[in-house]
Amino acid sequence: MSDAPSAAARRPRVLSGIQPTADSFHFGNYLGAIRQWVGLQETHEPFFFIADLHAITMGQPDPAVLRERSRRCVAQLVAAGIDPSRSAIFLQSQVPAHAELAWVLQCLTGFGEARRMTQFKDKSAKDGEGSASVGLFTYPVLMAADILLYRPEFVPVGEDQRQHLELTRDLAGRFNHRYKKTFRLPEPYILRQTAKILDLQEPTAKMSKSASSPGGIIEMLDDPRVSAKKIRSAVTDSGSDVRYDEEHKPGISNLLTIFSALTDRSVDDLVKAYDGRGYGDLKRELADAVVGFVTPFRDRTLALLDDRAGLDAILGEGREKAVAVAERTLADVYDRVGFVPAGR
Ligand code: ATP
Ligand code: LTN
């Protein structure tokens, strides 16, 4: 069964996920991805999920910590403006079709093709490829399954996920060609300006949960005074004029990007406003903007975390919406591959 005939009457779908691999989202996650999720729910039919299956690819976290982080993700999504009455918010592990479709897609993925994924190369290089899990290796195929099940038009992510989206499109095309048109080829939705927020201490690397030092990353749930201090201590560049120049002034350019995104003022406008003033003024005023932004976000998240039953209800509703769509796609796939349907 295809859902194409009624698709015209529906809003186009959008889907994305985030891993519960830290106690808090950071500014890269928020500005690079989640802010776009919030905007897209106005015009699209949204599916947003917590990628807890992906979160165990880099080792086995304490089960209690993983559960807590998953709930924190839900609370932060809602605090950021994802509205559970409009968007399905769910846990990947509660929709078995993700792992089931991933298996079928793994059988269509070349070993060499998986090996070329740069995130696998980067992450497995840390402890040596031999000790990386097979799950880390097949991570992008599970991600393709996450996406293709929902036949979304757009997938809003940061720049680091672009290659995984390309693999997803390749696998969708391969399945459609090998069997019958089943999957929509999704488009990445990556906003150029905020596609890669950089580490404050090492402004050539991306701000990252797993790789950044504490001083390099602004955590949304941190004490706002700590975040303000991190902005004031951010590594800046030689010279003293405030100018957007990614190559020669990566530190200042990154601060301008963050400032612009938080205040909706253009980078040009900010550069004019700081003309003739030093880095110190820029940092101080950006630190104030950061405090003004994270304080209410943190308060809302902490209040939501106090209502466990409320969070579980959001996940229950999200799961129901997700299962309805995912099971239909999986049934199409199983049929086309040639699996015998279970008797009633
Ligand atoms: P890790 O460092 O462990 O890979 P992460 O910090 O990249 O984790 P994810 O859960 O993998 O976090 O990413 C969630 C979303 O945030 C993805 O869409 C990702 O592209 C985006 N994102 C992560 N870091 C940045 C960044 N520095 N700039 C822009 N977008 C980012
Ligand atoms: N790999 C993504 C998380 C993720 C995802 C997805 C994003 C898993 N499945 C499907 C978009 C669509 C990351 O952020 N590192």
PDB file of N, CA, C and O and ligand atoms in Angstrom, residues 16-21 26-34 37 58 119 123 139 156-161 194-199 205-212 217, ligand 1:
ATOM      1  N   SER A  16      13.571  14.594  11.712  1.00  0.00           N
ATOM      2  CA  SER A  16      14.962  14.629  12.149  1.00  0.00           C
ATOM      3  C   SER A  16      15.095  13.952  13.511  1.00  0.00           C
ATOM      4  O   SER A  16      14.088  13.641  14.161  1.00  0.00           O
ATOM      5  N   GLY A  17      16.354  13.721  13.907  1.00  0.00           N
ATOM      6  CA  GLY A  17      16.601  13.055  15.181  1.00  0.00           C
ATOM      7  C   GLY A  17      17.817  13.640  15.879  1.00  0.00           C
ATOM      8  O   GLY A  17      18.662  14.287  15.244  1.00  0.00           O
ATOM      9  N   ILE A  18      17.879  13.403  17.173  1.00  0.00           N
ATOM     10  CA  ILE A  18      19.057  13.826  17.946  1.00  0.00           C
ATOM     11  C   ILE A  18      19.402  12.723  18.936  1.00  0.00           C
ATOM     12  O   ILE A  18      18.513  12.067  19.491  1.00  0.00           O
ATOM     13  N   GLN A  19      20.702  12.516  19.140  1.00  0.00           N
ATOM     14  CA  GLN A  19      21.126  11.438  20.025  1.00  0.00           C
ATOM     15  C   GLN A  19      21.130  11.877  21.496  1.00  0.00           C
ATOM     16  O   GLN A  19      21.620  12.967  21.791  1.00  0.00           O
ATOM     17  N   PRO A  20      20.657  11.006  22.389  1.00  0.00           N
ATOM     18  CA  PRO A  20      20.698  11.340  23.820  1.00  0.00           C
ATOM     19  C   PRO A  20      22.063  10.992  24.408  1.00  0.00           C
ATOM     20  O   PRO A  20      22.185  10.131  25.274  1.00  0.00           O
ATOM     21  N   THR A  21      23.100  11.682  23.912  1.00  0.00           N
ATOM     22  CA  THR A  21      24.462  11.335  24.331  1.00  0.00           C
ATOM     23  C   THR A  21      25.057  12.355  25.298  1.00  0.00           C
ATOM     24  O   THR A  21      26.253  12.304  25.572  1.00  0.00           O
ATOM     25  N   HIS A  26      23.732  21.434  23.092  1.00  0.00           N
ATOM     26  CA  HIS A  26      24.658  22.561  23.038  1.00  0.00           C
ATOM     27  C   HIS A  26      24.233  23.522  21.937  1.00  0.00           C
ATOM     28  O   HIS A  26      23.285  23.240  21.188  1.00  0.00           O
ATOM     29  N   PHE A  27      24.924  24.640  21.838  1.00  0.00           N
ATOM     30  CA  PHE A  27      24.518  25.662  20.867  1.00  0.00           C
ATOM     31  C   PHE A  27      24.595  25.157  19.424  1.00  0.00           C
ATOM     32  O   PHE A  27      23.844  25.624  18.575  1.00  0.00           O
ATOM     33  N   GLY A  28      25.523  24.237  19.140  1.00  0.00           N
ATOM     34  CA  GLY A  28      25.600  23.675  17.787  1.00  0.00           C
ATOM     35  C   GLY A  28      24.321  22.914  17.460  1.00  0.00           C
ATOM     36  O   GLY A  28      23.731  23.085  16.394  1.00  0.00           O
ATOM     37  N   ASN A  29      23.867  22.080  18.385  1.00  0.00           N
ATOM     38  CA  ASN A  29      22.618  21.337  18.173  1.00  0.00           C
ATOM     39  C   ASN A  29      21.452  22.292  17.981  1.00  0.00           C
ATOM     40  O   ASN A  29      20.628  22.114  17.077  1.00  0.00           O
ATOM     41  N   TYR A  30      21.402  23.291  18.847  1.00  0.00           N
ATOM     42  CA  TYR A  30      20.243  24.193  18.811  1.00  0.00           C
ATOM     43  C   TYR A  30      20.245  25.046  17.543  1.00  0.00           C
ATOM     44  O   TYR A  30      19.276  25.067  16.799  1.00  0.00           O
ATOM     45  N   LEU A  31      21.367  25.744  17.305  1.00  0.00           N
ATOM     46  CA  LEU A  31      21.378  26.676  16.165  1.00  0.00           C
ATOM     47  C   LEU A  31      21.483  25.930  14.837  1.00  0.00           C
ATOM     48  O   LEU A  31      20.925  26.359  13.834  1.00  0.00           O
ATOM     49  N   GLY A  32      22.197  24.786  14.850  1.00  0.00           N
ATOM     50  CA  GLY A  32      22.384  24.039  13.604  1.00  0.00           C
ATOM     51  C   GLY A  32      21.164  23.231  13.209  1.00  0.00           C
ATOM     52  O   GLY A  32      20.929  23.009  12.017  1.00  0.00           O
ATOM     53  N   ALA A  33      20.396  22.773  14.188  1.00  0.00           N
ATOM     54  CA  ALA A  33      19.293  21.871  13.831  1.00  0.00           C
ATOM     55  C   ALA A  33      17.956  22.267  14.480  1.00  0.00           C
ATOM     56  O   ALA A  33      16.992  22.554  13.783  1.00  0.00           O
ATOM     57  N   ILE A  34      17.903  22.280  15.791  1.00  0.00           N
ATOM     58  CA  ILE A  34      16.590  22.316  16.463  1.00  0.00           C
ATOM     59  C   ILE A  34      15.791  23.590  16.185  1.00  0.00           C
ATOM     60  O   ILE A  34      14.566  23.548  16.049  1.00  0.00           O
ATOM     61  N   TRP A  37      13.900  22.945  13.242  1.00  0.00           N
ATOM     62  CA  TRP A  37      12.765  22.043  13.493  1.00  0.00           C
ATOM     63  C   TRP A  37      11.559  22.867  13.954  1.00  0.00           C
ATOM     64  O   TRP A  37      10.441  22.637  13.513  1.00  0.00           O
ATOM     65  N   MET A  58      28.607   4.021  20.418  1.00  0.00           N
ATOM     66  CA  MET A  58      29.965   4.420  20.842  1.00  0.00           C
ATOM     67  C   MET A  58      30.320   3.830  22.198  1.00  0.00           C
ATOM     68  O   MET A  58      31.162   4.354  22.903  1.00  0.00           O
ATOM     69  N   GLN A 119      32.190  10.223   9.234  1.00  0.00           N
ATOM     70  CA  GLN A 119      31.944  10.206  10.683  1.00  0.00           C
ATOM     71  C   GLN A 119      32.445   8.901  11.294  1.00  0.00           C
ATOM     72  O   GLN A 119      33.002   8.892  12.394  1.00  0.00           O
ATOM     73  N   LYS A 123      35.193   8.865  14.168  1.00  0.00           N
ATOM     74  CA  LYS A 123      34.880   8.324  15.499  1.00  0.00           C
ATOM     75  C   LYS A 123      35.638   7.038  15.790  1.00  0.00           C
ATOM     76  O   LYS A 123      36.016   6.785  16.925  1.00  0.00           O
ATOM     77  N   TYR A 139      25.854   2.546  11.546  1.00  0.00           N
ATOM     78  CA  TYR A 139      25.089   3.719  12.021  1.00  0.00           C
ATOM     79  C   TYR A 139      24.395   4.477  10.878  1.00  0.00           C
ATOM     80  O   TYR A 139      23.189   4.768  10.950  1.00  0.00           O
ATOM     81  N   PRO A 156      16.087  18.366   8.403  1.00  0.00           N
ATOM     82  CA  PRO A 156      16.895  19.483   8.906  1.00  0.00           C
ATOM     83  C   PRO A 156      17.999  19.007   9.853  1.00  0.00           C
ATOM     84  O   PRO A 156      17.713  18.449  10.920  1.00  0.00           O
ATOM     85  N   VAL A 157      19.246  19.204   9.451  1.00  0.00           N
ATOM     86  CA  VAL A 157      20.419  18.761  10.224  1.00  0.00           C
ATOM     87  C   VAL A 157      21.551  19.770  10.036  1.00  0.00           C
ATOM     88  O   VAL A 157      21.453  20.678   9.213  1.00  0.00           O
ATOM     89  N   GLY A 158      22.636  19.564  10.781  1.00  0.00           N
ATOM     90  CA  GLY A 158      23.847  20.357  10.588  1.00  0.00           C
ATOM     91  C   GLY A 158      24.683  19.778   9.445  1.00  0.00           C
ATOM     92  O   GLY A 158      24.428  18.658   8.965  1.00  0.00           O
ATOM     93  N   GLU A 159      25.689  20.527   9.047  1.00  0.00           N
ATOM     94  CA  GLU A 159      26.533  20.158   7.904  1.00  0.00           C
ATOM     95  C   GLU A 159      27.163  18.766   8.057  1.00  0.00           C
ATOM     96  O   GLU A 159      27.332  18.028   7.080  1.00  0.00           O
ATOM     97  N   ASP A 160      27.508  18.385   9.295  1.00  0.00           N
ATOM     98  CA  ASP A 160      28.198  17.111   9.518  1.00  0.00           C
ATOM     99  C   ASP A 160      27.363  15.901   9.079  1.00  0.00           C
ATOM    100  O   ASP A 160      27.908  14.804   8.931  1.00  0.00           O
ATOM    101  N   GLN A 161      26.060  16.095   8.876  1.00  0.00           N
ATOM    102  CA  GLN A 161      25.205  14.964   8.503  1.00  0.00           C
ATOM    103  C   GLN A 161      24.956  14.856   6.998  1.00  0.00           C
ATOM    104  O   GLN A 161      24.245  13.976   6.542  1.00  0.00           O
ATOM    105  N   THR A 194      24.268  28.754   9.914  1.00  0.00           N
ATOM    106  CA  THR A 194      24.454  28.067  11.202  1.00  0.00           C
ATOM    107  C   THR A 194      24.767  26.579  11.026  1.00  0.00           C
ATOM    108  O   THR A 194      24.638  25.807  11.969  1.00  0.00           O
ATOM    109  N   ALA A 195      25.207  26.188   9.819  1.00  0.00           N
ATOM    110  CA  ALA A 195      25.407  24.760   9.533  1.00  0.00           C
ATOM    111  C   ALA A 195      26.537  24.149  10.362  1.00  0.00           C
ATOM    112  O   ALA A 195      26.557  22.956  10.628  1.00  0.00           O
ATOM    113  N   LYS A 196      27.491  25.010  10.779  1.00  0.00           N
ATOM    114  CA  LYS A 196      28.607  24.480  11.569  1.00  0.00           C
ATOM    115  C   LYS A 196      29.019  25.525  12.599  1.00  0.00           C
ATOM    116  O   LYS A 196      29.775  26.452  12.279  1.00  0.00           O
ATOM    117  N   ILE A 197      28.497  25.379  13.801  1.00  0.00           N
ATOM    118  CA  ILE A 197      28.900  26.249  14.904  1.00  0.00           C
ATOM    119  C   ILE A 197      30.209  25.677  15.449  1.00  0.00           C
ATOM    120  O   ILE A 197      30.337  24.460  15.649  1.00  0.00           O
ATOM    121  N   LEU A 198      31.174  26.569  15.672  1.00  0.00           N
ATOM    122  CA  LEU A 198      32.516  26.072  16.012  1.00  0.00           C
ATOM    123  C   LEU A 198      32.775  26.080  17.522  1.00  0.00           C
ATOM    124  O   LEU A 198      32.128  26.813  18.292  1.00  0.00           O
ATOM    125  N   ASP A 199      33.714  25.256  17.899  1.00  0.00           N
ATOM    126  CA  ASP A 199      34.193  25.150  19.280  1.00  0.00           C
ATOM    127  C   ASP A 199      34.776  26.514  19.700  1.00  0.00           C
ATOM    128  O   ASP A 199      35.562  27.101  18.953  1.00  0.00           O
ATOM    129  N   ALA A 205      37.293  23.547  14.668  1.00  0.00           N
ATOM    130  CA  ALA A 205      36.552  22.280  14.814  1.00  0.00           C
ATOM    131  C   ALA A 205      35.106  22.590  15.187  1.00  0.00           C
ATOM    132  O   ALA A 205      34.825  23.633  15.778  1.00  0.00           O
ATOM    133  N   LYS A 206      34.181  21.648  14.885  1.00  0.00           N
ATOM    134  CA  LYS A 206      32.782  21.899  15.243  1.00  0.00           C
ATOM    135  C   LYS A 206      32.587  21.769  16.752  1.00  0.00           C
ATOM    136  O   LYS A 206      33.297  20.997  17.412  1.00  0.00           O
ATOM    137  N   MET A 207      31.667  22.552  17.275  1.00  0.00           N
ATOM    138  CA  MET A 207      31.276  22.388  18.677  1.00  0.00           C
ATOM    139  C   MET A 207      30.614  21.013  18.761  1.00  0.00           C
ATOM    140  O   MET A 207      29.735  20.701  17.972  1.00  0.00           O
ATOM    141  N   SER A 208      31.068  20.177  19.711  1.00  0.00           N
ATOM    142  CA  SER A 208      30.613  18.784  19.706  1.00  0.00           C
ATOM    143  C   SER A 208      30.493  18.233  21.121  1.00  0.00           C
ATOM    144  O   SER A 208      31.332  18.523  21.972  1.00  0.00           O
ATOM    145  N   LYS A 209      29.440  17.424  21.324  1.00  0.00           N
ATOM    146  CA  LYS A 209      29.245  16.796  22.630  1.00  0.00           C
ATOM    147  C   LYS A 209      30.422  15.913  22.977  1.00  0.00           C
ATOM    148  O   LYS A 209      30.889  15.879  24.098  1.00  0.00           O
ATOM    149  N   SER A 210      30.891  15.142  21.977  1.00  0.00           N
ATOM    150  CA  SER A 210      31.891  14.133  22.293  1.00  0.00           C
ATOM    151  C   SER A 210      33.319  14.650  22.182  1.00  0.00           C
ATOM    152  O   SER A 210      34.199  14.154  22.856  1.00  0.00           O
ATOM    153  N   ALA A 211      33.562  15.677  21.345  1.00  0.00           N
ATOM    154  CA  ALA A 211      34.955  16.068  21.114  1.00  0.00           C
ATOM    155  C   ALA A 211      35.364  17.386  21.762  1.00  0.00           C
ATOM    156  O   ALA A 211      36.546  17.609  21.998  1.00  0.00           O
ATOM    157  N   SER A 212      34.414  18.271  22.073  1.00  0.00           N
ATOM    158  CA  SER A 212      34.806  19.588  22.591  1.00  0.00           C
ATOM    159  C   SER A 212      35.253  19.520  24.045  1.00  0.00           C
ATOM    160  O   SER A 212      34.728  18.717  24.824  1.00  0.00           O
ATOM    161  N   ILE A 217      32.369  24.527  24.557  1.00  0.00           N
ATOM    162  CA  ILE A 217      30.984  24.174  24.244  1.00  0.00           C
ATOM    163  C   ILE A 217      30.035  24.934  25.175  1.00  0.00           C
ATOM    164  O   ILE A 217      30.290  25.010  26.375  1.00  0.00           O
TER     165      ILE A 217
HETATM  166  P1  ATP B   1      28.688  14.152  18.656  1.00  0.00           P
HETATM  167  O1  ATP B   1      29.685  15.230  18.893  1.00  0.00           O
HETATM  168  O2  ATP B   1      28.660  13.127  19.720  1.00  0.00           O
HETATM  169  O3  ATP B   1      28.716  13.632  17.254  1.00  0.00           O
HETATM  170  P2  ATP B   1      26.767  16.150  18.262  1.00  0.00           P
HETATM  171  O4  ATP B   1      27.151  17.214  19.206  1.00  0.00           O
HETATM  172  O5  ATP B   1      27.172  16.283  16.816  1.00  0.00           O
HETATM  173  O6  ATP B   1      27.280  14.794  18.836  1.00  0.00           O
HETATM  174  P3  ATP B   1      24.194  15.048  17.516  1.00  0.00           P
HETATM  175  O7  ATP B   1      23.171  14.459  18.402  1.00  0.00           O
HETATM  176  O8  ATP B   1      25.001  14.081  16.735  1.00  0.00           O
HETATM  177  O9  ATP B   1      25.202  15.973  18.346  1.00  0.00           O
HETATM  178  O10 ATP B   1      23.543  16.108  16.552  1.00  0.00           O
HETATM  179  C1  ATP B   1      22.221  16.604  16.601  1.00  0.00           C
HETATM  180  C2  ATP B   1      22.045  17.633  15.502  1.00  0.00           C
HETATM  181  O11 ATP B   1      22.857  18.781  15.778  1.00  0.00           O
HETATM  182  C3  ATP B   1      22.479  17.147  14.104  1.00  0.00           C
HETATM  183  O12 ATP B   1      21.572  17.633  13.148  1.00  0.00           O
HETATM  184  C4  ATP B   1      23.830  17.766  13.916  1.00  0.00           C
HETATM  185  O13 ATP B   1      24.150  17.972  12.555  1.00  0.00           O
HETATM  186  C5  ATP B   1      23.642  19.097  14.628  1.00  0.00           C
HETATM  187  N1  ATP B   1      24.914  19.638  15.103  1.00  0.00           N
HETATM  188  C6  ATP B   1      25.743  19.066  16.008  1.00  0.00           C
HETATM  189  N2  ATP B   1      26.829  19.844  16.226  1.00  0.00           N
HETATM  190  C7  ATP B   1      26.674  20.934  15.422  1.00  0.00           C
HETATM  191  C8  ATP B   1      27.457  22.108  15.190  1.00  0.00           C
HETATM  192  N3  ATP B   1      28.595  22.307  15.847  1.00  0.00           N
HETATM  193  N4  ATP B   1      26.999  23.031  14.320  1.00  0.00           N
HETATM  194  C9  ATP B   1      25.836  22.851  13.658  1.00  0.00           C
HETATM  195  N5  ATP B   1      25.042  21.750  13.830  1.00  0.00           N
HETATM  196  C10 ATP B   1      25.457  20.811  14.698  1.00  0.00           C
END
